[in-house]
JSON list of C-alpha atoms in Angstrom, two decimals:
[
{"chain": "A", "resi": 126, "resn": "MET", "atom": "CA", "xyz": [-7.17, 8.90, 0.82]},
{"chain": "A", "resi": 127, "resn": "ALA", "atom": "CA", "xyz": [-7.92, 5.38, 2.74]},
{"chain": "A", "resi": 128, "resn": "SER", "atom": "CA", "xyz": [-10.97, 4.47, 4.35]},
{"chain": "A", "resi": 129, "resn": "GLN", "atom": "CA", "xyz": [-11.08, 2.46, 7.33]},
{"chain": "A", "resi": 130, "resn": "ILE", "atom": "CA", "xyz": [-12.52, -0.31, 5.27]},
{"chain": "A", "resi": 131, "resn": "GLN", "atom": "CA", "xyz": [-10.16, 0.32, 2.66]},
{"chain": "A", "resi": 132, "resn": "ILE", "atom": "CA", "xyz": [-7.21, -0.38, 5.37]},
{"chain": "A", "resi": 133, "resn": "CYS", "atom": "CA", "xyz": [-8.85, -3.54, 6.62]},
{"chain": "A", "resi": 134, "resn": "ASN", "atom": "CA", "xyz": [-8.99, -5.12, 3.02]},
{"chain": "A", "resi": 135, "resn": "VAL", "atom": "CA", "xyz": [-5.27, -4.20, 2.66]},
{"chain": "A", "resi": 136, "resn": "ALA", "atom": "CA", "xyz": [-4.85, -6.29, 5.79]},
{"chain": "A", "resi": 137, "resn": "LEU", "atom": "CA", "xyz": [-6.81, -9.31, 4.26]},
{"chain": "A", "resi": 138, "resn": "VAL", "atom": "CA", "xyz": [-5.17, -9.27, 1.00]},
{"chain": "A", "resi": 139, "resn": "HIS", "atom": "CA", "xyz": [-2.14, -9.48, 2.79]},
{"chain": "A", "resi": 140, "resn": "CYS", "atom": "CA", "xyz": [-3.81, -12.47, 4.45]},
{"chain": "A", "resi": 141, "resn": "GLY", "atom": "CA", "xyz": [-5.05, -14.08, 1.32]},
{"chain": "A", "resi": 142, "resn": "GLU", "atom": "CA", "xyz": [-8.43, -13.44, 1.96]},
{"chain": "A", "resi": 143, "resn": "ALA", "atom": "CA", "xyz": [-11.66, -12.07, 0.71]},
{"chain": "A", "resi": 144, "resn": "SER", "atom": "CA", "xyz": [-12.48, -8.37, 0.78]},
{"chain": "A", "resi": 145, "resn": "ILE", "atom": "CA", "xyz": [-15.71, -7.18, 2.69]},
{"chain": "A", "resi": 146, "resn": "THR", "atom": "CA", "xyz": [-17.67, -4.07, 2.14]},
{"chain": "A", "resi": 147, "resn": "SER", "atom": "CA", "xyz": [-18.51, -3.68, 5.91]},
{"chain": "A", "resi": 148, "resn": "LEU", "atom": "CA", "xyz": [-17.16, -4.60, 9.58]},
{"chain": "A", "resi": 149, "resn": "ASN", "atom": "CA", "xyz": [-21.05, -5.14, 10.51]},
{"chain": "A", "resi": 150, "resn": "GLU", "atom": "CA", "xyz": [-21.47, -7.62, 7.66]},
{"chain": "A", "resi": 151, "resn": "ASP", "atom": "CA", "xyz": [-21.62, -10.85, 9.16]},
{"chain": "A", "resi": 152, "resn": "GLY", "atom": "CA", "xyz": [-18.17, -13.18, 8.03]},
{"chain": "A", "resi": 153, "resn": "LYS", "atom": "CA", "xyz": [-15.76, -13.80, 10.33]},
{"chain": "A", "resi": 154, "resn": "ALA", "atom": "CA", "xyz": [-12.58, -11.25, 8.82]},
{"chain": "A", "resi": 155, "resn": "ALA", "atom": "CA", "xyz": [-15.34, -8.61, 9.33]},
{"chain": "A", "resi": 156, "resn": "ARG", "atom": "CA", "xyz": [-15.63, -9.46, 13.19]},
{"chain": "A", "resi": 157, "resn": "VAL", "atom": "CA", "xyz": [-12.33, -10.13, 13.68]},
{"chain": "A", "resi": 158, "resn": "LEU", "atom": "CA", "xyz": [-11.36, -6.83, 12.12]},
{"chain": "A", "resi": 159, "resn": "LYS", "atom": "CA", "xyz": [-13.76, -5.31, 14.37]},
{"chain": "A", "resi": 160, "resn": "ARG", "atom": "CA", "xyz": [-12.54, -6.76, 17.45]},
{"chain": "A", "resi": 161, "resn": "VAL", "atom": "CA", "xyz": [-9.25, -5.48, 17.21]},
{"chain": "A", "resi": 162, "resn": "TYR", "atom": "CA", "xyz": [-9.02, -2.74, 14.96]},
{"chain": "A", "resi": 163, "resn": "ASP", "atom": "CA", "xyz": [-9.48, 0.05, 18.06]},
{"chain": "A", "resi": 164, "resn": "VAL", "atom": "CA", "xyz": [-6.50, -1.68, 19.41]},
{"chain": "A", "resi": 165, "resn": "VAL", "atom": "CA", "xyz": [-4.27, -2.37, 16.83]},
{"chain": "A", "resi": 166, "resn": "LEU", "atom": "CA", "xyz": [-5.01, 1.65, 15.51]},
{"chain": "A", "resi": 167, "resn": "ASP", "atom": "CA", "xyz": [-3.86, 3.17, 19.35]},
{"chain": "A", "resi": 168, "resn": "GLN", "atom": "CA", "xyz": [-0.47, 0.50, 19.30]},
{"chain": "A", "resi": 169, "resn": "ALA", "atom": "CA", "xyz": [0.11, 1.84, 15.55]},
{"chain": "A", "resi": 170, "resn": "LEU", "atom": "CA", "xyz": [-0.07, 5.49, 16.29]},
{"chain": "A", "resi": 171, "resn": "THR", "atom": "CA", "xyz": [2.07, 5.50, 19.50]},
{"chain": "A", "resi": 172, "resn": "ASP", "atom": "CA", "xyz": [4.37, 2.90, 17.67]},
{"chain": "A", "resi": 173, "resn": "TYR", "atom": "CA", "xyz": [6.58, 6.33, 15.74]},
{"chain": "A", "resi": 174, "resn": "ARG", "atom": "CA", "xyz": [5.66, 9.73, 15.93]},
{"chain": "A", "resi": 175, "resn": "TRP", "atom": "CA", "xyz": [3.76, 10.59, 12.83]},
{"chain": "A", "resi": 176, "resn": "TYR", "atom": "CA", "xyz": [3.32, 14.25, 12.26]},
{"chain": "A", "resi": 177, "resn": "PHE", "atom": "CA", "xyz": [-0.42, 13.87, 11.80]},
{"chain": "A", "resi": 178, "resn": "ALA", "atom": "CA", "xyz": [-0.82, 12.71, 15.31]},
{"chain": "A", "resi": 179, "resn": "VAL", "atom": "CA", "xyz": [1.23, 15.02, 16.97]},
{"chain": "A", "resi": 180, "resn": "GLU", "atom": "CA", "xyz": [-0.41, 17.67, 19.11]},
{"chain": "A", "resi": 181, "resn": "ARG", "atom": "CA", "xyz": [0.38, 21.04, 21.05]},
{"chain": "A", "resi": 182, "resn": "ALA", "atom": "CA", "xyz": [-1.92, 22.11, 24.07]},
{"chain": "A", "resi": 183, "resn": "GLU", "atom": "CA", "xyz": [-1.88, 24.41, 27.17]},
{"chain": "A", "resi": 184, "resn": "LEU", "atom": "CA", "xyz": [-3.30, 22.79, 30.54]},
{"chain": "A", "resi": 185, "resn": "ALA", "atom": "CA", "xyz": [-4.99, 24.66, 33.17]},
{"chain": "A", "resi": 186, "resn": "ALA", "atom": "CA", "xyz": [-4.04, 23.33, 36.78]},
{"chain": "A", "resi": 187, "resn": "ASP", "atom": "CA", "xyz": [-7.02, 20.97, 38.56]},
{"chain": "A", "resi": 188, "resn": "PRO", "atom": "CA", "xyz": [-8.29, 22.62, 41.57]},
{"chain": "A", "resi": 189, "resn": "THR", "atom": "CA", "xyz": [-7.11, 19.77, 43.46]},
{"chain": "A", "resi": 190, "resn": "ALA", "atom": "CA", "xyz": [-3.68, 19.78, 44.19]},
{"chain": "A", "resi": 191, "resn": "PRO", "atom": "CA", "xyz": [-1.30, 16.46, 44.78]},
{"chain": "A", "resi": 192, "resn": "ALA", "atom": "CA", "xyz": [-0.96, 15.21, 48.74]},
{"chain": "A", "resi": 193, "resn": "PHE", "atom": "CA", "xyz": [2.74, 16.37, 48.11]},
{"chain": "A", "resi": 194, "resn": "GLY", "atom": "CA", "xyz": [5.50, 16.62, 46.00]},
{"chain": "A", "resi": 195, "resn": "PHE", "atom": "CA", "xyz": [4.26, 18.93, 43.25]},
{"chain": "A", "resi": 196, "resn": "SER", "atom": "CA", "xyz": [2.24, 22.13, 43.53]},
{"chain": "A", "resi": 197, "resn": "ASN", "atom": "CA", "xyz": [0.32, 21.42, 40.69]},
{"chain": "A", "resi": 198, "resn": "ARG", "atom": "CA", "xyz": [-1.91, 18.51, 38.74]},
{"chain": "A", "resi": 199, "resn": "PHE", "atom": "CA", "xyz": [-2.77, 18.76, 35.52]},
{"chain": "A", "resi": 200, "resn": "GLN", "atom": "CA", "xyz": [-5.79, 16.44, 33.61]},
{"chain": "A", "resi": 201, "resn": "VAL", "atom": "CA", "xyz": [-4.53, 15.38, 30.26]},
{"chain": "A", "resi": 202, "resn": "PRO", "atom": "CA", "xyz": [-6.48, 15.85, 27.29]},
{"chain": "A", "resi": 203, "resn": "SER", "atom": "CA", "xyz": [-9.20, 12.67, 26.41]},
{"chain": "A", "resi": 204, "resn": "ASP", "atom": "CA", "xyz": [-7.20, 12.07, 23.33]},
{"chain": "A", "resi": 205, "resn": "LEU", "atom": "CA", "xyz": [-3.74, 11.77, 24.23]},
{"chain": "A", "resi": 206, "resn": "LEU", "atom": "CA", "xyz": [-2.48, 8.10, 23.85]},
{"chain": "A", "resi": 207, "resn": "GLN", "atom": "CA", "xyz": [1.31, 8.85, 24.69]},
{"chain": "A", "resi": 208, "resn": "LEU", "atom": "CA", "xyz": [2.91, 12.11, 26.69]},
{"chain": "A", "resi": 209, "resn": "ILE", "atom": "CA", "xyz": [6.22, 13.23, 24.30]},
{"chain": "A", "resi": 210, "resn": "GLY", "atom": "CA", "xyz": [6.87, 16.14, 26.53]},
{"chain": "A", "resi": 211, "resn": "ILE", "atom": "CA", "xyz": [6.97, 19.34, 28.69]},
{"chain": "A", "resi": 212, "resn": "GLY", "atom": "CA", "xyz": [7.38, 22.64, 26.66]},
{"chain": "A", "resi": 213, "resn": "GLY", "atom": "CA", "xyz": [9.25, 25.61, 27.93]},
{"chain": "A", "resi": 214, "resn": "ASP", "atom": "CA", "xyz": [11.15, 28.76, 27.49]},
{"chain": "A", "resi": 215, "resn": "THR", "atom": "CA", "xyz": [14.62, 26.97, 27.11]},
{"chain": "A", "resi": 216, "resn": "ASN", "atom": "CA", "xyz": [16.85, 27.36, 24.39]},
{"chain": "A", "resi": 217, "resn": "GLU", "atom": "CA", "xyz": [16.05, 24.26, 23.15]},
{"chain": "A", "resi": 218, "resn": "SER", "atom": "CA", "xyz": [12.23, 24.36, 22.85]},
{"chain": "A", "resi": 219, "resn": "LYS", "atom": "CA", "xyz": [12.16, 25.02, 19.01]},
{"chain": "A", "resi": 220, "resn": "ARG", "atom": "CA", "xyz": [14.27, 22.07, 18.27]},
{"chain": "A", "resi": 221, "resn": "ASN", "atom": "CA", "xyz": [13.74, 19.46, 20.70]},
{"chain": "A", "resi": 222, "resn": "TYR", "atom": "CA", "xyz": [10.28, 18.39, 21.62]},
{"chain": "A", "resi": 223, "resn": "THR", "atom": "CA", "xyz": [11.50, 18.12, 25.68]},
{"chain": "A", "resi": 224, "resn": "ALA", "atom": "CA", "xyz": [12.37, 20.79, 27.51]},
{"chain": "A", "resi": 225, "resn": "SER", "atom": "CA", "xyz": [15.68, 19.18, 29.64]},
{"chain": "A", "resi": 226, "resn": "GLU", "atom": "CA", "xyz": [14.94, 21.53, 32.42]},
{"chain": "A", "resi": 227, "resn": "THR", "atom": "CA", "xyz": [11.18, 21.03, 33.36]},
{"chain": "A", "resi": 228, "resn": "ILE", "atom": "CA", "xyz": [10.52, 18.74, 35.93]},
{"chain": "A", "resi": 229, "resn": "PHE", "atom": "CA", "xyz": [7.13, 16.38, 35.59]},
{"chain": "A", "resi": 230, "resn": "LYS", "atom": "CA", "xyz": [5.45, 12.78, 36.85]},
{"chain": "A", "resi": 231, "resn": "ARG", "atom": "CA", "xyz": [2.44, 11.07, 34.49]},
{"chain": "A", "resi": 232, "resn": "GLU", "atom": "CA", "xyz": [0.77, 9.90, 36.76]},
{"chain": "A", "resi": 233, "resn": "GLY", "atom": "CA", "xyz": [-2.90, 8.07, 36.00]},
{"chain": "A", "resi": 234, "resn": "GLN", "atom": "CA", "xyz": [-4.27, 10.70, 34.43]},
{"chain": "A", "resi": 235, "resn": "TYR", "atom": "CA", "xyz": [-2.98, 13.21, 35.44]},
{"chain": "A", "resi": 236, "resn": "ILE", "atom": "CA", "xyz": [0.65, 15.19, 35.22]},
{"chain": "A", "resi": 237, "resn": "MET", "atom": "CA", "xyz": [1.96, 16.28, 38.31]},
{"chain": "A", "resi": 238, "resn": "ALA", "atom": "CA", "xyz": [4.40, 19.61, 37.71]},
{"chain": "A", "resi": 239, "resn": "ASP", "atom": "CA", "xyz": [5.28, 22.75, 39.45]},
{"chain": "A", "resi": 240, "resn": "ASP", "atom": "CA", "xyz": [4.30, 25.90, 36.95]},
{"chain": "A", "resi": 241, "resn": "ALA", "atom": "CA", "xyz": [1.07, 26.32, 35.32]},
{"chain": "A", "resi": 242, "resn": "PRO", "atom": "CA", "xyz": [-0.43, 26.54, 33.04]},
{"chain": "A", "resi": 243, "resn": "LEU", "atom": "CA", "xyz": [1.61, 23.41, 31.68]},
{"chain": "A", "resi": 244, "resn": "LYS", "atom": "CA", "xyz": [2.49, 23.18, 27.70]},
{"chain": "A", "resi": 245, "resn": "ILE", "atom": "CA", "xyz": [2.84, 20.05, 26.62]},
{"chain": "A", "resi": 246, "resn": "VAL", "atom": "CA", "xyz": [3.34, 18.08, 23.44]},
{"chain": "A", "resi": 247, "resn": "TYR", "atom": "CA", "xyz": [1.43, 14.61, 22.74]},
{"chain": "A", "resi": 248, "resn": "VAL", "atom": "CA", "xyz": [0.44, 12.18, 20.22]},
{"chain": "A", "resi": 249, "resn": "LYS", "atom": "CA", "xyz": [-3.59, 12.10, 19.92]},
{"chain": "A", "resi": 250, "resn": "ARG", "atom": "CA", "xyz": [-5.47, 9.74, 18.76]},
{"chain": "A", "resi": 251, "resn": "VAL", "atom": "CA", "xyz": [-7.02, 10.29, 15.41]},
{"chain": "A", "resi": 252, "resn": "THR", "atom": "CA", "xyz": [-9.65, 7.95, 13.94]},
{"chain": "A", "resi": 253, "resn": "ASP", "atom": "CA", "xyz": [-10.11, 10.04, 11.10]},
{"chain": "A", "resi": 254, "resn": "PRO", "atom": "CA", "xyz": [-8.56, 7.95, 8.10]},
{"chain": "A", "resi": 255, "resn": "SER", "atom": "CA", "xyz": [-8.83, 10.89, 5.54]},
{"chain": "A", "resi": 256, "resn": "LEU", "atom": "CA", "xyz": [-5.88, 12.54, 7.59]},
{"chain": "A", "resi": 257, "resn": "TYR", "atom": "CA", "xyz": [-3.28, 9.57, 7.67]},
{"chain": "A", "resi": 258, "resn": "SER", "atom": "CA", "xyz": [-0.02, 9.76, 6.00]},
{"chain": "A", "resi": 259, "resn": "PRO", "atom": "CA", "xyz": [0.16, 6.84, 3.29]},
{"chain": "A", "resi": 260, "resn": "GLU", "atom": "CA", "xyz": [3.01, 5.23, 5.25]},
{"chain": "A", "resi": 261, "resn": "PHE", "atom": "CA", "xyz": [0.90, 5.39, 8.01]},
{"chain": "A", "resi": 262, "resn": "VAL", "atom": "CA", "xyz": [-1.86, 3.40, 6.23]},
{"chain": "A", "resi": 263, "resn": "LYS", "atom": "CA", "xyz": [0.67, 0.80, 4.90]},
{"chain": "A", "resi": 264, "resn": "TYR", "atom": "CA", "xyz": [1.79, 0.19, 8.55]},
{"chain": "A", "resi": 265, "resn": "LEU", "atom": "CA", "xyz": [-1.21, -0.14, 10.10]},
{"chain": "A", "resi": 266, "resn": "SER", "atom": "CA", "xyz": [-2.48, -2.32, 7.43]},
{"chain": "A", "resi": 267, "resn": "TYR", "atom": "CA", "xyz": [0.51, -4.83, 8.02]},
{"chain": "A", "resi": 268, "resn": "LEU", "atom": "CA", "xyz": [-0.04, -4.50, 11.57]},
{"chain": "A", "resi": 269, "resn": "LEU", "atom": "CA", "xyz": [-3.52, -5.38, 11.27]},
{"chain": "A", "resi": 270, "resn": "ALA", "atom": "CA", "xyz": [-2.52, -8.25, 9.35]},
{"chain": "A", "resi": 271, "resn": "THR", "atom": "CA", "xyz": [-0.12, -9.80, 11.54]},
{"chain": "A", "resi": 272, "resn": "THR", "atom": "CA", "xyz": [-2.79, -9.22, 14.54]},
{"chain": "A", "resi": 273, "resn": "ILE", "atom": "CA", "xyz": [-5.39, -11.60, 12.63]},
{"chain": "A", "resi": 274, "resn": "PHE", "atom": "CA", "xyz": [-3.51, -13.68, 10.85]},
{"chain": "A", "resi": 275, "resn": "TYR", "atom": "CA", "xyz": [-3.40, -16.40, 12.75]},
{"chain": "A", "resi": 276, "resn": "ASP", "atom": "CA", "xyz": [-7.29, -16.48, 13.65]},
{"chain": "A", "resi": 277, "resn": "LEU", "atom": "CA", "xyz": [-7.98, -16.06, 9.76]},
{"chain": "A", "resi": 278, "resn": "THR", "atom": "CA", "xyz": [-6.02, -19.01, 8.30]},
{"chain": "A", "resi": 279, "resn": "LYS", "atom": "CA", "xyz": [-4.88, -20.84, 11.34]},
{"chain": "A", "resi": 280, "resn": "GLY", "atom": "CA", "xyz": [-1.03, -21.00, 9.15]},
{"chain": "A", "resi": 281, "resn": "ALA", "atom": "CA", "xyz": [2.33, -19.70, 9.19]},
{"chain": "A", "resi": 282, "resn": "ASP", "atom": "CA", "xyz": [3.25, -20.34, 6.02]},
{"chain": "A", "resi": 283, "resn": "ARG", "atom": "CA", "xyz": [2.86, -16.20, 5.48]},
{"chain": "A", "resi": 284, "resn": "TYR", "atom": "CA", "xyz": [3.24, -15.00, 8.86]},
{"chain": "A", "resi": 285, "resn": "THR", "atom": "CA", "xyz": [7.36, -14.42, 8.53]},
{"chain": "A", "resi": 286, "resn": "ALA", "atom": "CA", "xyz": [6.78, -12.38, 5.31]},
{"chain": "A", "resi": 287, "resn": "LEU", "atom": "CA", "xyz": [4.06, -10.42, 7.12]},
{"chain": "A", "resi": 288, "resn": "VAL", "atom": "CA", "xyz": [6.33, -9.60, 9.67]},
{"chain": "A", "resi": 289, "resn": "GLN", "atom": "CA", "xyz": [9.56, -8.22, 7.46]},
{"chain": "A", "resi": 290, "resn": "GLY", "atom": "CA", "xyz": [6.69, -6.19, 5.71]},
{"chain": "A", "resi": 291, "resn": "ARG", "atom": "CA", "xyz": [5.24, -4.83, 8.30]},
{"chain": "A", "resi": 292, "resn": "GLU", "atom": "CA", "xyz": [9.54, -3.97, 9.76]},
{"chain": "A", "resi": 293, "resn": "GLN", "atom": "CA", "xyz": [10.38, -2.33, 5.93]},
{"chain": "A", "resi": 294, "resn": "ALA", "atom": "CA", "xyz": [7.17, -0.27, 6.08]},
{"chain": "A", "resi": 295, "resn": "ALA", "atom": "CA", "xyz": [7.80, 1.22, 9.52]},
{"chain": "A", "resi": 296, "resn": "LYS", "atom": "CA", "xyz": [11.69, 1.71, 8.19]},
{"chain": "A", "resi": 297, "resn": "GLN", "atom": "CA", "xyz": [10.13, 3.22, 5.24]},
{"chain": "A", "resi": 298, "resn": "ALA", "atom": "CA", "xyz": [7.85, 5.87, 7.33]},
{"chain": "A", "resi": 299, "resn": "LYS", "atom": "CA", "xyz": [10.69, 6.24, 9.67]},
{"chain": "A", "resi": 300, "resn": "PHE", "atom": "CA", "xyz": [12.41, 7.99, 6.83]},
{"chain": "A", "resi": 301, "resn": "LYS", "atom": "CA", "xyz": [10.19, 10.18, 4.81]},
{"chain": "A", "resi": 302, "resn": "GLY", "atom": "CA", "xyz": [8.84, 11.61, 8.68]},
{"chain": "A", "resi": 303, "resn": "ALA", "atom": "CA", "xyz": [12.43, 12.26, 9.38]},
{"chain": "A", "resi": 304, "resn": "ILE", "atom": "CA", "xyz": [13.03, 14.50, 6.43]},
{"chain": "A", "resi": 305, "resn": "GLN", "atom": "CA", "xyz": [9.91, 16.75, 7.35]},
{"chain": "A", "resi": 306, "resn": "ASN", "atom": "CA", "xyz": [11.31, 18.11, 10.77]},
{"chain": "A", "resi": 307, "resn": "THR", "atom": "CA", "xyz": [14.43, 19.28, 12.00]},
{"chain": "A", "resi": 308, "resn": "PRO", "atom": "CA", "xyz": [16.51, 16.70, 13.62]},
{"chain": "A", "resi": 309, "resn": "GLU", "atom": "CA", "xyz": [16.32, 16.75, 17.37]},
{"chain": "A", "resi": 310, "resn": "VAL", "atom": "CA", "xyz": [19.75, 17.18, 19.26]},
{"chain": "A", "resi": 311, "resn": "ILE", "atom": "CA", "xyz": [21.30, 15.32, 22.40]},
{"chain": "A", "resi": 312, "resn": "VAL", "atom": "CA", "xyz": [21.35, 18.00, 25.02]},
{"chain": "A", "resi": 313, "resn": "ALA", "atom": "CA", "xyz": [24.61, 18.21, 27.26]},
{"chain": "A", "resi": 314, "resn": "SER", "atom": "CA", "xyz": [24.09, 18.31, 30.78]},
{"chain": "A", "resi": 315, "resn": "GLU", "atom": "CA", "xyz": [25.93, 17.85, 34.17]},
{"chain": "A", "resi": 316, "resn": "TRP", "atom": "CA", "xyz": [24.72, 13.84, 33.93]},
{"chain": "A", "resi": 317, "resn": "ILE", "atom": "CA", "xyz": [25.91, 13.45, 30.52]},
{"chain": "A", "resi": 318, "resn": "ASP", "atom": "CA", "xyz": [29.17, 15.37, 30.76]},
{"chain": "A", "resi": 319, "resn": "SER", "atom": "CA", "xyz": [30.08, 12.91, 33.73]},
{"chain": "A", "resi": 320, "resn": "ARG", "atom": "CA", "xyz": [31.05, 10.23, 31.67]},
{"chain": "A", "resi": 321, "resn": "PHE", "atom": "CA", "xyz": [33.94, 11.94, 30.54]},
{"chain": "A", "resi": 322, "resn": "SER", "atom": "CA", "xyz": [37.14, 12.53, 32.56]},
{"chain": "A", "resi": 323, "resn": "ASP", "atom": "CA", "xyz": [38.47, 15.99, 32.61]},
{"chain": "A", "resi": 324, "resn": "ASN", "atom": "CA", "xyz": [41.40, 14.87, 30.40]},
{"chain": "A", "resi": 325, "resn": "TYR", "atom": "CA", "xyz": [38.32, 13.90, 27.69]},
{"chain": "A", "resi": 326, "resn": "PRO", "atom": "CA", "xyz": [36.12, 17.04, 27.59]},
{"chain": "A", "resi": 327, "resn": "LEU", "atom": "CA", "xyz": [33.88, 16.11, 25.05]},
{"chain": "A", "resi": 328, "resn": "ARG", "atom": "CA", "xyz": [30.76, 17.92, 25.16]},
{"chain": "A", "resi": 329, "resn": "ILE", "atom": "CA", "xyz": [27.73, 16.09, 22.72]},
{"chain": "A", "resi": 330, "resn": "GLY", "atom": "CA", "xyz": [25.31, 18.45, 22.39]},
{"chain": "A", "resi": 331, "resn": "PRO", "atom": "CA", "xyz": [24.51, 22.23, 22.92]},
{"chain": "A", "resi": 332, "resn": "VAL", "atom": "CA", "xyz": [24.27, 23.08, 26.78]},
{"chain": "A", "resi": 333, "resn": "VAL", "atom": "CA", "xyz": [20.95, 24.78, 28.07]}
]
């Protein structure tokens, strides 16, 4: 179980810098990390569908309907970073996050759709480090390191190795995360099948 300061110190180790005890202490490393931490955290959370950051919610329609096009609009949750998909009653709702027959548009802080209430799956902002997986901690520390490296060191010797470490951490996280869920499938549709002729009627997924 990692803390924010532990994650920051791992990033500093990657950069070859001394550790800190607080982001509020008087020193360049602490000031730089405090300045970028929240932004880098949001990027890391949306770079991959980390299982601890996936949330489901059912939204009530906003009292004000869209000016045109859709019957309803829905205020997105305050902790939403990235909309993954819309839940539905199709046969694929348990296998895939997105119900392919549900039409919606994300516009600003609202989601436009016809049916209410609206069920969504999304990536949420998770600020409690005790909830992070070990793979995410490793990835976040590398992402922080590559973000602050030049500002702290003014050098380039380690940067390539840091980028490679970050990419390797991402690959390991994706592999370990993949074995915790049923794989999603490509759903066959008229648009997908239009690529094939009558003489080659190949379908690459189930029909909804």
